[in-house]
Amino acid sequence: MKAAKKTAPSRTLGRPRSESSRVALLKAAYGFVKARPVGSISTVEIARKAGVSTATIYRWWPNKEALLLDAFLYKTDSAPLLKAKGSPLGSLREYVLQVGRSFTGESGIVAARLLAAIQDNATLRKEFLERVYSPRDKEFRAMVRAAIRQRQLPASVNVNVFLETIFGPLLLRLLLRQEPIDRDYVLTVFKQVVAAYRRAQ
Amino acid sequence: MKAAKKTAPSRTLGRPRSESSRVALLKAAYGFVKARPVGSISTVEIARKAGVSTATIYRWWPNKEALLLDAFLYKTDSAPLLKAKGSPLGSLREYVLQVGRSFTGESGIVAARLLAAIQDNATLRKEFLERVYSPRDKEFRAMVRAAIRQRQLPASVNVNVFLETIFGPLLLRLLLRQEPIDRDYVLTVFKQVVAAYRRAQ
Amino acid sequence: MKAAKKTAPSRTLGRPRSESSRVALLKAAYGFVKARPVGSISTVEIARKAGVSTATIYRWWPNKEALLLDAFLYKTDSAPLLKAKGSPLGSLREYVLQVGRSFTGESGIVAARLLAAIQDNATLRKEFLERVYSPRDKEFRAMVRAAIRQRQLPASVNVNVFLETIFGPLLLRLLLRQEPIDRDYVLTVFKQVVAAYRRAQ
Amino acid sequence: MKAAKKTAPSRTLGRPRSESSRVALLKAAYGFVKARPVGSISTVEIARKAGVSTATIYRWWPNKEALLLDAFLYKTDSAPLLKAKGSPLGSLREYVLQVGRSFTGESGIVAARLLAAIQDNATLRKEFLERVYSPRDKEFRAMVRAAIRQRQLPASVNVNVFLETIFGPLLLRLLLRQEPIDRDYVLTVFKQVVAAYRRAQ
DNA sequence: CGCTAACCGAGACGGTACGTCCAGTCTTGCT
DNA sequence: AGCAAGACTGGACGTACCGTCTCGGTTAGCG
């Protein structure tokens, strides 16, 4: 979970890492990502706002982007996916709505900036995919397969394409359009796509 | 079309702008965007590769990003939308395939980096929307409305949502997944979405 | 007198040099040297103030400093040395007073800046010595020798040292001290030095 | 003595300033002033020669000229005025000889360039007067007054004018003439001026 | 209870890119 | 041919910021 830099030297010798500094940095970083373009955020001001030294940042994170990603996860992981309830398709619908909500307001801004950042930074991209995208994608795919097993969707459905068709429009609104990603919108998209695939051959 | 800095001073006074420098800069910039993360590209090396002074860059573009956007448009505009032929839906299908191709290979990399860049830079975003996204979006919307008039799509179709559902999946693959955006994929998405909206109600 | 750049091509072909541009440049340049440090004066603003193109400057002067020197001479030469009258020592006294006046007020500022400029620029230095310093020095030396011939000064006087002792203090005040170089001061120095050398051996 | 930028923040917090970088910069700067016109010296090459970052220059000096002044003082202060010995006039004579020597050879070049630089830069001028000229002038004036008290010079002597008449000629040779400022020359001037003022009235 | 390892804040440092500025040259079309 | 307008190369300037480093000082747990 944490970005351990060195291979744990000796278990507990010397002064332990300051938890308060860690949290202060994550909060400060998140605050800046909310407020300003990622490119305009400097390590010095994050450190200053957190009441911490820049050296402390680099002792625990390999670079600025890694800190920003952790800052994002610090907020996101604290509100994890609600466990499935009801039918597979019903659960999936809830999750899509949740993604829609996270694409709205300030968390939407942060998400857009993070998606931007990973286009330019290979290691950040890898981290993001491993820690954010893949776990959710895996879970979503399992749900779709369960829906197929329970005959909520026909067996011919291509799982990847199906999911991409559902989430793609949300991503497009997030990154390109100013129109809202509200509950109505998400449900409309969800229904249409489900209808399309359900009635396919 | 060009990035005119001042409001046209007088028609032809003084030494005219060097067309060769302009083109050399655009080509050099495009070459770098293809090859490397946008954040790692410096004005100095663009200038050097183009055999041009950095001052010339800043005389014609307000900053690095604006140059990169123009470099992208230089390639994109030179291959403009093929004019509509056949039925509205058939034309739209061709355009979707064209967008799919531009999301593939090196032009896909450039597109992804540009979409990333506009998340961080408000003026760049505005320029991008005005000069790249909006014109195409407008044309696409006209086609969908034509399709509705010719009964290829039912009158109940929400034009925006319809288009977002078609292009969203391409965007998602471009930015998040390593899977290819090939002809099959684009056509599958297109067919499914058209089917969904056609059979609605 | 003028800084001709090329070896007179053909006598009078094409449009003749614009005298008004020449004078406007000299006046504009002098105005700036009066007002601001030489290092902060740009060719572009001189040209603009003179209503002239920068190219015109470089057609007639090899560089900025040469123009500034000419600007200085344009003012100085227009008030040339008053011709000698009375005894040699009396004439010399008048000239020293004139130098003192030119070291006062705005012309003093210009003189100081010019003396500064020649410390850094070899060709400017050469020009200055040839066109400003040497002619005056030559004339002054002749006067001292005349004074010796007429027994106003003893034959043992070293002409160079004598003159340096008279003008040196003025230069020192000009460049280092804020105290005025007024008539009293100049006369005091003059009298003392003459007395010293007159009573020597 | 050093160019402290901020009002002493706290005594010893953070990494201390690198003395080796400071000295390397001063030596490199002095080396360039010796060799080339001040105007042609760039911060980048000073930094490179010193093996130091340009940012380090600007952290400790407000601009290039201030560094060059400090470089001059670094050499000059390390060879301070020898303490007075013998009669006041004898001491003064020694000092005048010392100034004469510092106006010779490479240190003369540096001195001339520095005197030029202060004509164009008000803050540099102030610094130079406060840190170089005034301390020496003050000491010299004290010596002249001591000489008067001890009847080596008459009470009627104007201290400022007396000193200017001694040092002015040296300055004139330094800045305008190519003739040497050797021991003979300095002594000749000194003797003449002392004689003039001694026999006055 | 004192030792000692590992922490931490402050802040200097090398390196590098930025965008601005200017000198001096060059290229138009007009006069 | 002279000239104004103004684009161009080359390169210095001073600022900003990243990631590293060196201090003095702090905070555990082991002895």
mmCIF file of C-alpha atoms in Angstrom, chain C residues 7 15 63 68 73 80-82 92-93 122 126 135 142 144 181 186:
data_model
loop_
_atom_site.group_PDB
_atom_site.id
_atom_site.type_symbol
_atom_site.label_atom_id
_atom_site.label_comp_id
_atom_site.label_asym_id
_atom_site.label_seq_id
_atom_site.Cartn_x
_atom_site.Cartn_y
_atom_site.Cartn_z
ATOM 1 C CA THR C 7 34.131 52.683 -49.902
ATOM 2 C CA ARG C 15 18.367 58.245 -53.496
ATOM 3 C CA ASN C 63 27.442 49.509 -33.983
ATOM 4 C CA LEU C 68 26.416 57.215 -29.285
ATOM 5 C CA LEU C 73 30.307 64.751 -30.874
ATOM 6 C CA PRO C 80 34.042 73.929 -30.632
ATOM 7 C CA LEU C 81 37.017 75.246 -28.781
ATOM 8 C CA LEU C 82 37.027 78.993 -28.746
ATOM 9 C CA LEU C 92 44.745 77.360 -21.391
ATOM 10 C CA ARG C 93 42.869 78.619 -18.358
ATOM 11 C CA ALA C 122 38.413 48.760 -28.017
ATOM 12 C CA LYS C 126 40.277 54.182 -30.455
ATOM 13 C CA PRO C 135 42.963 66.787 -30.915
ATOM 14 C CA ALA C 142 51.044 73.265 -27.902
ATOM 15 C CA VAL C 144 51.948 74.703 -22.699
ATOM 16 C CA ILE C 181 32.946 70.935 -10.729
ATOM 17 C CA VAL C 186 38.587 74.567 -11.572
#
